[in-house]
Amino acid sequence: MAMDGLQVSDTAIREALTRMGLAKRQHLPARVLSAGQKRRGLLARLLLRPAKLWILDEPFNALDVASVAQLTALLAQRLAQGAILVYTTHQGQSVPARHAQTWHLGAAEQAQAA
C-alpha cells in the first residue's frame, strides 16, 4: 500500500495500529473516532515513517493518561535510537532523553508581569 509516496505493508500498518491501541478500530473511518483515537491514528502513521527528525505540535493533546505514558515511552525509544525530536506542549510533559533542551517560551514575559 502506498502512503505519502512510501510503500508500506499491511502487516506494518496493523502493527502500528496495534501499538497505538487501535487494532480493533482499524476498519472504521477516522470521522467516527474520538479525538484521542484520531491522535493515536496519526501517531501510528508516524511510526511508519523512517524519518530521523520528528517535529510534533502538541502530540499529547486529547490523549488519556495511559496514551500519554505510551507516547512518552515511544518518543524516548526513538531518541535512544538516534532520532531528533522537537515538540511543543502546554501540558508540561517531558520525554526522558540523554541530551535534552527545554525552552519555556513566554516564561520571561510572565515573570516580569508578576
PDB file of C-alpha atoms in Angstrom:
ATOM      1  CA  MET A   1       0.000   0.000   0.000  1.00  0.00           C
ATOM      2  CA  ALA A   2       1.266   3.492  -0.803  1.00  0.00           C
ATOM      3  CA  MET A   3       1.215   6.089   1.954  1.00  0.00           C
ATOM      4  CA  ASP A   4       2.506   9.561   1.141  1.00  0.00           C
ATOM      5  CA  GLY A   5       4.613   8.058  -1.641  1.00  0.00           C
ATOM      6  CA  LEU A   6       6.083   5.337   0.593  1.00  0.00           C
ATOM      7  CA  GLN A   7       5.351   1.660   0.182  1.00  0.00           C
ATOM      8  CA  VAL A   8       4.044   0.279   3.476  1.00  0.00           C
ATOM      9  CA  SER A   9       2.984  -3.314   4.052  1.00  0.00           C
ATOM     10  CA  ASP A  10      -0.398  -4.203   5.502  1.00  0.00           C
ATOM     11  CA  THR A  11       1.471  -6.005   8.284  1.00  0.00           C
ATOM     12  CA  ALA A  12       3.389  -2.848   9.219  1.00  0.00           C
ATOM     13  CA  ILE A  13       0.146  -0.858   9.253  1.00  0.00           C
ATOM     14  CA  ARG A  14      -1.540  -3.419  11.524  1.00  0.00           C
ATOM     15  CA  GLU A  15       1.480  -3.425  13.850  1.00  0.00           C
ATOM     16  CA  ALA A  16       1.478   0.382  14.113  1.00  0.00           C
ATOM     17  CA  LEU A  17      -2.260   0.458  14.813  1.00  0.00           C
ATOM     18  CA  THR A  18      -1.872  -2.293  17.400  1.00  0.00           C
ATOM     19  CA  ARG A  19       0.979  -0.452  19.078  1.00  0.00           C
ATOM     20  CA  MET A  20      -1.217   2.626  19.380  1.00  0.00           C
ATOM     21  CA  GLY A  21      -4.189   0.639  20.687  1.00  0.00           C
ATOM     22  CA  LEU A  22      -6.318   0.906  17.557  1.00  0.00           C
ATOM     23  CA  ALA A  23      -6.257  -2.675  16.240  1.00  0.00           C
ATOM     24  CA  LYS A  24      -9.963  -3.213  16.911  1.00  0.00           C
ATOM     25  CA  ARG A  25     -10.843   0.035  15.158  1.00  0.00           C
ATOM     26  CA  GLN A  26      -8.720  -0.366  12.035  1.00  0.00           C
ATOM     27  CA  HIS A  27     -11.718  -0.735   9.727  1.00  0.00           C
ATOM     28  CA  LEU A  28     -13.545   2.361  10.988  1.00  0.00           C
ATOM     29  CA  PRO A  29     -13.399   5.669   9.149  1.00  0.00           C
ATOM     30  CA  ALA A  30     -11.472   8.357  11.055  1.00  0.00           C
ATOM     31  CA  ARG A  31     -14.561  10.577  11.286  1.00  0.00           C
ATOM     32  CA  VAL A  32     -16.189   8.219  13.813  1.00  0.00           C
ATOM     33  CA  LEU A  33     -13.156   8.073  16.137  1.00  0.00           C
ATOM     34  CA  SER A  34     -12.788  10.164  19.282  1.00  0.00           C
ATOM     35  CA  ALA A  35     -10.245  12.996  19.331  1.00  0.00           C
ATOM     36  CA  GLY A  36      -7.801  10.818  21.262  1.00  0.00           C
ATOM     37  CA  GLN A  37      -8.247   7.914  18.850  1.00  0.00           C
ATOM     38  CA  LYS A  38      -7.658  10.232  15.893  1.00  0.00           C
ATOM     39  CA  ARG A  39      -4.487  11.488  17.558  1.00  0.00           C
ATOM     40  CA  ARG A  40      -3.294   7.908  18.142  1.00  0.00           C
ATOM     41  CA  GLY A  41      -4.075   7.145  14.486  1.00  0.00           C
ATOM     42  CA  LEU A  42      -1.824   9.989  13.399  1.00  0.00           C
ATOM     43  CA  LEU A  43       0.883   8.745  15.734  1.00  0.00           C
ATOM     44  CA  ALA A  44       0.544   5.236  14.265  1.00  0.00           C
ATOM     45  CA  ARG A  45       1.101   6.790  10.863  1.00  0.00           C
ATOM     46  CA  LEU A  46       4.214   8.480  12.207  1.00  0.00           C
ATOM     47  CA  LEU A  47       5.565   5.072  13.269  1.00  0.00           C
ATOM     48  CA  LEU A  48       5.526   4.008   9.620  1.00  0.00           C
ATOM     49  CA  ARG A  49       7.839   6.811   8.511  1.00  0.00           C
ATOM     50  CA  PRO A  50      11.618   6.313   8.614  1.00  0.00           C
ATOM     51  CA  ALA A  51      12.358   9.966   9.494  1.00  0.00           C
ATOM     52  CA  LYS A  52      15.268  10.801  11.809  1.00  0.00           C
ATOM     53  CA  LEU A  53      13.687  14.143  12.745  1.00  0.00           C
ATOM     54  CA  TRP A  54      10.208  14.335  14.253  1.00  0.00           C
ATOM     55  CA  ILE A  55       8.586  17.734  14.678  1.00  0.00           C
ATOM     56  CA  LEU A  56       5.351  17.383  16.636  1.00  0.00           C
ATOM     57  CA  ASP A  57       2.878  20.096  17.582  1.00  0.00           C
ATOM     58  CA  GLU A  58       1.078  19.280  20.840  1.00  0.00           C
ATOM     59  CA  PRO A  59       1.418  15.480  20.494  1.00  0.00           C
ATOM     60  CA  PHE A  60      -0.081  14.860  23.957  1.00  0.00           C
ATOM     61  CA  ASN A  61      -3.354  16.723  23.296  1.00  0.00           C
ATOM     62  CA  ALA A  62      -6.545  14.651  23.552  1.00  0.00           C
ATOM     63  CA  LEU A  63      -4.693  11.621  24.942  1.00  0.00           C
ATOM     64  CA  ASP A  64      -5.674   9.845  28.138  1.00  0.00           C
ATOM     65  CA  VAL A  65      -3.114   9.139  30.864  1.00  0.00           C
ATOM     66  CA  ALA A  66      -2.253   5.670  29.534  1.00  0.00           C
ATOM     67  CA  SER A  67      -1.774   7.007  25.994  1.00  0.00           C
ATOM     68  CA  VAL A  68       0.442   9.850  27.253  1.00  0.00           C
ATOM     69  CA  ALA A  69       2.640   7.284  29.022  1.00  0.00           C
ATOM     70  CA  GLN A  70       2.717   5.121  25.894  1.00  0.00           C
ATOM     71  CA  LEU A  71       3.652   8.061  23.662  1.00  0.00           C
ATOM     72  CA  THR A  72       6.320   9.234  26.120  1.00  0.00           C
ATOM     73  CA  ALA A  73       7.889   5.754  26.047  1.00  0.00           C
ATOM     74  CA  LEU A  74       7.705   5.658  22.237  1.00  0.00           C
ATOM     75  CA  LEU A  75       9.386   9.051  21.886  1.00  0.00           C
ATOM     76  CA  ALA A  76      12.086   8.113  24.411  1.00  0.00           C
ATOM     77  CA  GLN A  77      12.733   4.933  22.425  1.00  0.00           C
ATOM     78  CA  ARG A  78      13.089   6.890  19.169  1.00  0.00           C
ATOM     79  CA  LEU A  79      15.502   9.305  20.861  1.00  0.00           C
ATOM     80  CA  ALA A  80      17.570   6.391  22.166  1.00  0.00           C
ATOM     81  CA  GLN A  81      17.771   5.130  18.567  1.00  0.00           C
ATOM     82  CA  GLY A  82      19.344   8.426  17.482  1.00  0.00           C
ATOM     83  CA  ALA A  83      16.308  10.373  16.295  1.00  0.00           C
ATOM     84  CA  ILE A  84      15.869  14.079  16.927  1.00  0.00           C
ATOM     85  CA  LEU A  85      12.612  15.269  18.449  1.00  0.00           C
ATOM     86  CA  VAL A  86      11.236  18.794  18.515  1.00  0.00           C
ATOM     87  CA  TYR A  87       7.813  19.220  20.079  1.00  0.00           C
ATOM     88  CA  THR A  88       5.573  21.822  21.626  1.00  0.00           C
ATOM     89  CA  THR A  89       3.352  21.313  24.625  1.00  0.00           C
ATOM     90  CA  HIS A  90       1.298  23.295  27.091  1.00  0.00           C
ATOM     91  CA  GLN A  91       0.969  20.288  29.379  1.00  0.00           C
ATOM     92  CA  GLY A  92       4.447  20.237  30.903  1.00  0.00           C
ATOM     93  CA  GLN A  93       5.019  16.699  29.651  1.00  0.00           C
ATOM     94  CA  SER A  94       8.672  15.846  29.176  1.00  0.00           C
ATOM     95  CA  VAL A  95      10.337  12.986  27.365  1.00  0.00           C
ATOM     96  CA  PRO A  96      13.350  11.362  29.039  1.00  0.00           C
ATOM     97  CA  ALA A  97      16.443  11.737  26.883  1.00  0.00           C
ATOM     98  CA  ARG A  98      20.209  11.623  27.242  1.00  0.00           C
ATOM     99  CA  HIS A  99      20.580  15.067  25.690  1.00  0.00           C
ATOM    100  CA  ALA A 100      17.647  17.414  26.046  1.00  0.00           C
ATOM    101  CA  GLN A 101      16.943  21.108  25.927  1.00  0.00           C
ATOM    102  CA  THR A 102      13.757  22.630  27.231  1.00  0.00           C
ATOM    103  CA  TRP A 103      12.691  26.116  26.317  1.00  0.00           C
ATOM    104  CA  HIS A 104       9.860  27.797  28.175  1.00  0.00           C
ATOM    105  CA  LEU A 105       8.678  30.380  25.692  1.00  0.00           C
ATOM    106  CA  GLY A 106       6.916  33.320  27.247  1.00  0.00           C
ATOM    107  CA  ALA A 107       8.202  32.473  30.730  1.00  0.00           C
ATOM    108  CA  ALA A 108      10.335  35.632  30.950  1.00  0.00           C
ATOM    109  CA  GLU A 109       7.411  37.859  29.998  1.00  0.00           C
ATOM    110  CA  GLN A 110       5.195  36.127  32.547  1.00  0.00           C
ATOM    111  CA  ALA A 111       7.781  36.560  35.321  1.00  0.00           C
ATOM    112  CA  GLN A 112       8.120  40.294  34.607  1.00  0.00           C
ATOM    113  CA  ALA A 113       4.348  40.792  34.658  1.00  0.00           C
ATOM    114  CA  ALA A 114       4.012  39.199  38.120  1.00  0.00           C
TER     115      ALA A 114
END
